[in-house]
Amino acid sequence: MPIHATPQSTDPVIAGLLLAAGGGRRLGGRPKALLPYRGRPLVENAVRVLREAGCGPLHVVLGASAAEVRERADLTGCVVVDNPDWAEGMGSSLRVGLASLTGTGACAALVSLVDQPGIGPEAVARVRKAYRSPMSLVAAAYGGERGHPVLFGADRWADVAATATGDRGARAHLTSHAHELTLVECGDVAEAYDIDTPPDLARLV
């Protein structure tokens, strides 16, 4: 073997993109990234899930109380990106996150939400493994209904960003390209609930 040759992995590079900018409006303004979960900020759990599922590089989009999240949460090994327009909704965070992945060499972005602790590494890994090409469009399903996480091949990023507005995130792209979407059933290994209201906090045990 020539001295300069090194073994190359054939695995595609699937970036993990965590949207963690929400201000928790219905939770009394408590930033979701800092909600306590098993003794640590919730954002740390979401990063761990992406990492254990084989995603990398890992990019985390912060917004509400970003400085405090950086101070209190261990985001070692992540690229942390601030979204100054986080209050506009999830769409702005998705745009910022996808832009941050430009030049990383990632073949796809697997997008997850910080407030879904019922979705663990096994479900995320199923979605990641469904990647086929830079045009891949994959989503987890629960009882046949589309949910998170969602994987966007790199060739889709520009269109996703162009149509991501308000709190709809990538919904417009997913709807208009529904015939290209691969659903991966995850209801047997995960629960797709959100932490949105005070009663939901009981799930953070």
PDB file of N, CA, C and O in Angstrom, residues 16-21 33 43-44 46-48 50-51 57-63 66 69-70 73-83 93 96-97 100-101 112 114:
ATOM      1  N   GLY A  16     -25.812  15.587  12.611  1.00  0.00           N
ATOM      2  CA  GLY A  16     -26.928  15.744  13.526  1.00  0.00           C
ATOM      3  C   GLY A  16     -27.187  17.227  13.736  1.00  0.00           C
ATOM      4  O   GLY A  16     -26.270  17.975  14.109  1.00  0.00           O
ATOM      5  N   LEU A  17     -28.396  17.677  13.462  1.00  0.00           N
ATOM      6  CA  LEU A  17     -28.761  19.086  13.626  1.00  0.00           C
ATOM      7  C   LEU A  17     -29.848  19.187  14.683  1.00  0.00           C
ATOM      8  O   LEU A  17     -30.989  18.775  14.458  1.00  0.00           O
ATOM      9  N   LEU A  18     -29.482  19.722  15.833  1.00  0.00           N
ATOM     10  CA  LEU A  18     -30.410  19.818  16.956  1.00  0.00           C
ATOM     11  C   LEU A  18     -30.957  21.233  17.061  1.00  0.00           C
ATOM     12  O   LEU A  18     -30.195  22.195  17.208  1.00  0.00           O
ATOM     13  N   LEU A  19     -32.269  21.355  16.993  1.00  0.00           N
ATOM     14  CA  LEU A  19     -32.931  22.650  17.143  1.00  0.00           C
ATOM     15  C   LEU A  19     -33.314  22.817  18.608  1.00  0.00           C
ATOM     16  O   LEU A  19     -34.175  22.119  19.131  1.00  0.00           O
ATOM     17  N   ALA A  20     -32.620  23.753  19.281  1.00  0.00           N
ATOM     18  CA  ALA A  20     -32.778  23.915  20.733  1.00  0.00           C
ATOM     19  C   ALA A  20     -32.923  25.384  21.109  1.00  0.00           C
ATOM     20  O   ALA A  20     -32.426  25.821  22.152  1.00  0.00           O
ATOM     21  N   ALA A  21     -33.600  26.144  20.265  1.00  0.00           N
ATOM     22  CA  ALA A  21     -33.666  27.597  20.463  1.00  0.00           C
ATOM     23  C   ALA A  21     -34.921  28.065  21.180  1.00  0.00           C
ATOM     24  O   ALA A  21     -35.009  29.227  21.576  1.00  0.00           O
ATOM     25  N   ALA A  33     -34.050  24.190  26.295  1.00  0.00           N
ATOM     26  CA  ALA A  33     -32.729  23.567  26.365  1.00  0.00           C
ATOM     27  C   ALA A  33     -32.265  23.357  27.798  1.00  0.00           C
ATOM     28  O   ALA A  33     -31.489  22.430  28.081  1.00  0.00           O
ATOM     29  N   VAL A  43     -30.924  19.721  26.845  1.00  0.00           N
ATOM     30  CA  VAL A  43     -30.156  19.758  25.602  1.00  0.00           C
ATOM     31  C   VAL A  43     -29.041  18.714  25.600  1.00  0.00           C
ATOM     32  O   VAL A  43     -28.693  18.171  24.549  1.00  0.00           O
ATOM     33  N   GLU A  44     -28.481  18.403  26.749  1.00  0.00           N
ATOM     34  CA  GLU A  44     -27.417  17.401  26.803  1.00  0.00           C
ATOM     35  C   GLU A  44     -27.941  16.023  26.414  1.00  0.00           C
ATOM     36  O   GLU A  44     -27.252  15.246  25.738  1.00  0.00           O
ATOM     37  N   ALA A  46     -30.421  15.411  24.339  1.00  0.00           N
ATOM     38  CA  ALA A  46     -30.660  15.402  22.895  1.00  0.00           C
ATOM     39  C   ALA A  46     -29.359  15.239  22.110  1.00  0.00           C
ATOM     40  O   ALA A  46     -29.323  14.530  21.101  1.00  0.00           O
ATOM     41  N   VAL A  47     -28.285  15.854  22.588  1.00  0.00           N
ATOM     42  CA  VAL A  47     -26.983  15.695  21.947  1.00  0.00           C
ATOM     43  C   VAL A  47     -26.497  14.257  22.079  1.00  0.00           C
ATOM     44  O   VAL A  47     -25.989  13.658  21.125  1.00  0.00           O
ATOM     45  N   ARG A  48     -26.662  13.693  23.269  1.00  0.00           N
ATOM     46  CA  ARG A  48     -26.232  12.304  23.505  1.00  0.00           C
ATOM     47  C   ARG A  48     -26.956  11.352  22.568  1.00  0.00           C
ATOM     48  O   ARG A  48     -26.342  10.431  22.002  1.00  0.00           O
ATOM     49  N   LEU A  50     -28.227  11.913  19.567  1.00  0.00           N
ATOM     50  CA  LEU A  50     -27.690  12.030  18.209  1.00  0.00           C
ATOM     51  C   LEU A  50     -26.329  11.347  18.096  1.00  0.00           C
ATOM     52  O   LEU A  50     -26.045  10.640  17.129  1.00  0.00           O
ATOM     53  N   ARG A  51     -25.497  11.560  19.100  1.00  0.00           N
ATOM     54  CA  ARG A  51     -24.153  10.976  19.066  1.00  0.00           C
ATOM     55  C   ARG A  51     -24.218   9.448  19.114  1.00  0.00           C
ATOM     56  O   ARG A  51     -23.530   8.762  18.335  1.00  0.00           O
ATOM     57  N   PRO A  57     -20.900  15.422  11.917  1.00  0.00           N
ATOM     58  CA  PRO A  57     -20.741  16.329  13.047  1.00  0.00           C
ATOM     59  C   PRO A  57     -22.082  16.698  13.683  1.00  0.00           C
ATOM     60  O   PRO A  57     -23.135  16.473  13.087  1.00  0.00           O
ATOM     61  N   LEU A  58     -22.002  17.257  14.890  1.00  0.00           N
ATOM     62  CA  LEU A  58     -23.201  17.651  15.618  1.00  0.00           C
ATOM     63  C   LEU A  58     -23.263  19.169  15.716  1.00  0.00           C
ATOM     64  O   LEU A  58     -22.345  19.808  16.237  1.00  0.00           O
ATOM     65  N   HIS A  59     -24.340  19.748  15.202  1.00  0.00           N
ATOM     66  CA  HIS A  59     -24.556  21.187  15.265  1.00  0.00           C
ATOM     67  C   HIS A  59     -25.799  21.456  16.105  1.00  0.00           C
ATOM     68  O   HIS A  59     -26.836  20.812  15.911  1.00  0.00           O
ATOM     69  N   VAL A  60     -25.685  22.403  17.031  1.00  0.00           N
ATOM     70  CA  VAL A  60     -26.771  22.744  17.939  1.00  0.00           C
ATOM     71  C   VAL A  60     -27.140  24.206  17.747  1.00  0.00           C
ATOM     72  O   VAL A  60     -26.280  25.096  17.855  1.00  0.00           O
ATOM     73  N   VAL A  61     -28.411  24.465  17.464  1.00  0.00           N
ATOM     74  CA  VAL A  61     -28.887  25.841  17.285  1.00  0.00           C
ATOM     75  C   VAL A  61     -29.541  26.307  18.576  1.00  0.00           C
ATOM     76  O   VAL A  61     -30.516  25.721  19.044  1.00  0.00           O
ATOM     77  N   LEU A  62     -28.978  27.378  19.151  1.00  0.00           N
ATOM     78  CA  LEU A  62     -29.511  27.967  20.374  1.00  0.00           C
ATOM     79  C   LEU A  62     -30.181  29.298  20.058  1.00  0.00           C
ATOM     80  O   LEU A  62     -29.895  29.928  19.042  1.00  0.00           O
ATOM     81  N   GLY A  63     -31.063  29.716  20.957  1.00  0.00           N
ATOM     82  CA  GLY A  63     -31.738  30.994  20.780  1.00  0.00           C
ATOM     83  C   GLY A  63     -32.042  31.637  22.110  1.00  0.00           C
ATOM     84  O   GLY A  63     -31.282  32.453  22.610  1.00  0.00           O
ATOM     85  N   ALA A  66     -29.340  31.918  25.149  1.00  0.00           N
ATOM     86  CA  ALA A  66     -28.219  31.182  24.556  1.00  0.00           C
ATOM     87  C   ALA A  66     -26.965  31.239  25.415  1.00  0.00           C
ATOM     88  O   ALA A  66     -26.269  30.231  25.577  1.00  0.00           O
ATOM     89  N   VAL A  69     -27.323  28.883  28.292  1.00  0.00           N
ATOM     90  CA  VAL A  69     -27.221  27.487  27.866  1.00  0.00           C
ATOM     91  C   VAL A  69     -25.758  27.114  27.643  1.00  0.00           C
ATOM     92  O   VAL A  69     -25.298  26.053  28.078  1.00  0.00           O
ATOM     93  N   ARG A  70     -25.010  27.984  26.994  1.00  0.00           N
ATOM     94  CA  ARG A  70     -23.587  27.716  26.768  1.00  0.00           C
ATOM     95  C   ARG A  70     -22.845  27.544  28.089  1.00  0.00           C
ATOM     96  O   ARG A  70     -21.928  26.724  28.198  1.00  0.00           O
ATOM     97  N   ALA A  73     -24.694  24.089  30.082  1.00  0.00           N
ATOM     98  CA  ALA A  73     -24.775  22.772  29.425  1.00  0.00           C
ATOM     99  C   ALA A  73     -23.423  22.373  28.862  1.00  0.00           C
ATOM    100  O   ALA A  73     -22.666  23.199  28.366  1.00  0.00           O
ATOM    101  N   ASP A  74     -23.140  21.082  28.940  1.00  0.00           N
ATOM    102  CA  ASP A  74     -21.918  20.539  28.364  1.00  0.00           C
ATOM    103  C   ASP A  74     -22.187  20.175  26.905  1.00  0.00           C
ATOM    104  O   ASP A  74     -22.813  19.159  26.623  1.00  0.00           O
ATOM    105  N   LEU A  75     -21.707  21.015  26.012  1.00  0.00           N
ATOM    106  CA  LEU A  75     -21.903  20.793  24.585  1.00  0.00           C
ATOM    107  C   LEU A  75     -20.564  20.505  23.904  1.00  0.00           C
ATOM    108  O   LEU A  75     -20.358  20.840  22.731  1.00  0.00           O
ATOM    109  N   THR A  76     -19.694  19.850  24.642  1.00  0.00           N
ATOM    110  CA  THR A  76     -18.379  19.498  24.121  1.00  0.00           C
ATOM    111  C   THR A  76     -18.512  18.674  22.845  1.00  0.00           C
ATOM    112  O   THR A  76     -19.311  17.746  22.764  1.00  0.00           O
ATOM    113  N   GLY A  77     -17.726  19.032  21.847  1.00  0.00           N
ATOM    114  CA  GLY A  77     -17.742  18.297  20.585  1.00  0.00           C
ATOM    115  C   GLY A  77     -18.809  18.749  19.609  1.00  0.00           C
ATOM    116  O   GLY A  77     -18.897  18.219  18.504  1.00  0.00           O
ATOM    117  N   CYS A  78     -19.594  19.745  20.011  1.00  0.00           N
ATOM    118  CA  CYS A  78     -20.652  20.258  19.133  1.00  0.00           C
ATOM    119  C   CYS A  78     -20.257  21.612  18.562  1.00  0.00           C
ATOM    120  O   CYS A  78     -19.526  22.382  19.191  1.00  0.00           O
ATOM    121  N   VAL A  79     -20.754  21.894  17.377  1.00  0.00           N
ATOM    122  CA  VAL A  79     -20.694  23.247  16.832  1.00  0.00           C
ATOM    123  C   VAL A  79     -21.969  23.951  17.288  1.00  0.00           C
ATOM    124  O   VAL A  79     -23.072  23.517  16.950  1.00  0.00           O
ATOM    125  N   VAL A  80     -21.806  24.988  18.089  1.00  0.00           N
ATOM    126  CA  VAL A  80     -22.965  25.687  18.650  1.00  0.00           C
ATOM    127  C   VAL A  80     -23.197  26.975  17.869  1.00  0.00           C
ATOM    128  O   VAL A  80     -22.287  27.795  17.711  1.00  0.00           O
ATOM    129  N   VAL A  81     -24.413  27.127  17.369  1.00  0.00           N
ATOM    130  CA  VAL A  81     -24.768  28.260  16.518  1.00  0.00           C
ATOM    131  C   VAL A  81     -25.907  29.031  17.173  1.00  0.00           C
ATOM    132  O   VAL A  81     -26.891  28.440  17.615  1.00  0.00           O
ATOM    133  N   ASP A  82     -25.767  30.347  17.228  1.00  0.00           N
ATOM    134  CA  ASP A  82     -26.833  31.176  17.785  1.00  0.00           C
ATOM    135  C   ASP A  82     -27.778  31.642  16.686  1.00  0.00           C
ATOM    136  O   ASP A  82     -27.334  32.048  15.609  1.00  0.00           O
ATOM    137  N   ASN A  83     -29.070  31.596  16.993  1.00  0.00           N
ATOM    138  CA  ASN A  83     -30.086  32.116  16.087  1.00  0.00           C
ATOM    139  C   ASN A  83     -30.686  33.366  16.711  1.00  0.00           C
ATOM    140  O   ASN A  83     -31.541  33.277  17.592  1.00  0.00           O
ATOM    141  N   SER A  93     -34.604  28.766  12.894  1.00  0.00           N
ATOM    142  CA  SER A  93     -33.548  27.918  13.451  1.00  0.00           C
ATOM    143  C   SER A  93     -33.100  26.862  12.444  1.00  0.00           C
ATOM    144  O   SER A  93     -31.919  26.537  12.352  1.00  0.00           O
ATOM    145  N   VAL A  96     -30.809  28.610   9.931  1.00  0.00           N
ATOM    146  CA  VAL A  96     -29.487  28.874  10.520  1.00  0.00           C
ATOM    147  C   VAL A  96     -28.683  27.583  10.636  1.00  0.00           C
ATOM    148  O   VAL A  96     -27.492  27.541  10.342  1.00  0.00           O
ATOM    149  N   GLY A  97     -29.356  26.529  11.068  1.00  0.00           N
ATOM    150  CA  GLY A  97     -28.666  25.259  11.244  1.00  0.00           C
ATOM    151  C   GLY A  97     -28.161  24.672   9.942  1.00  0.00           C
ATOM    152  O   GLY A  97     -27.013  24.215   9.860  1.00  0.00           O
ATOM    153  N   SER A 100     -25.158  26.485   8.689  1.00  0.00           N
ATOM    154  CA  SER A 100     -23.936  26.174   9.437  1.00  0.00           C
ATOM    155  C   SER A 100     -23.281  24.885   8.961  1.00  0.00           C
ATOM    156  O   SER A 100     -22.097  24.655   9.218  1.00  0.00           O
ATOM    157  N   LEU A 101     -24.036  24.041   8.282  1.00  0.00           N
ATOM    158  CA  LEU A 101     -23.499  22.767   7.804  1.00  0.00           C
ATOM    159  C   LEU A 101     -22.812  22.883   6.447  1.00  0.00           C
ATOM    160  O   LEU A 101     -22.149  21.934   6.008  1.00  0.00           O
ATOM    161  N   SER A 112     -33.325  16.993  14.668  1.00  0.00           N
ATOM    162  CA  SER A 112     -34.098  16.574  15.835  1.00  0.00           C
ATOM    163  C   SER A 112     -34.446  17.791  16.684  1.00  0.00           C
ATOM    164  O   SER A 112     -33.832  18.859  16.546  1.00  0.00           O
ATOM    165  N   VAL A 114     -35.164  19.495  20.584  1.00  0.00           N
ATOM    166  CA  VAL A 114     -34.645  19.329  21.937  1.00  0.00           C
ATOM    167  C   VAL A 114     -35.704  18.832  22.920  1.00  0.00           C
ATOM    168  O   VAL A 114     -35.377  18.215  23.934  1.00  0.00           O
TER     169      VAL A 114
END
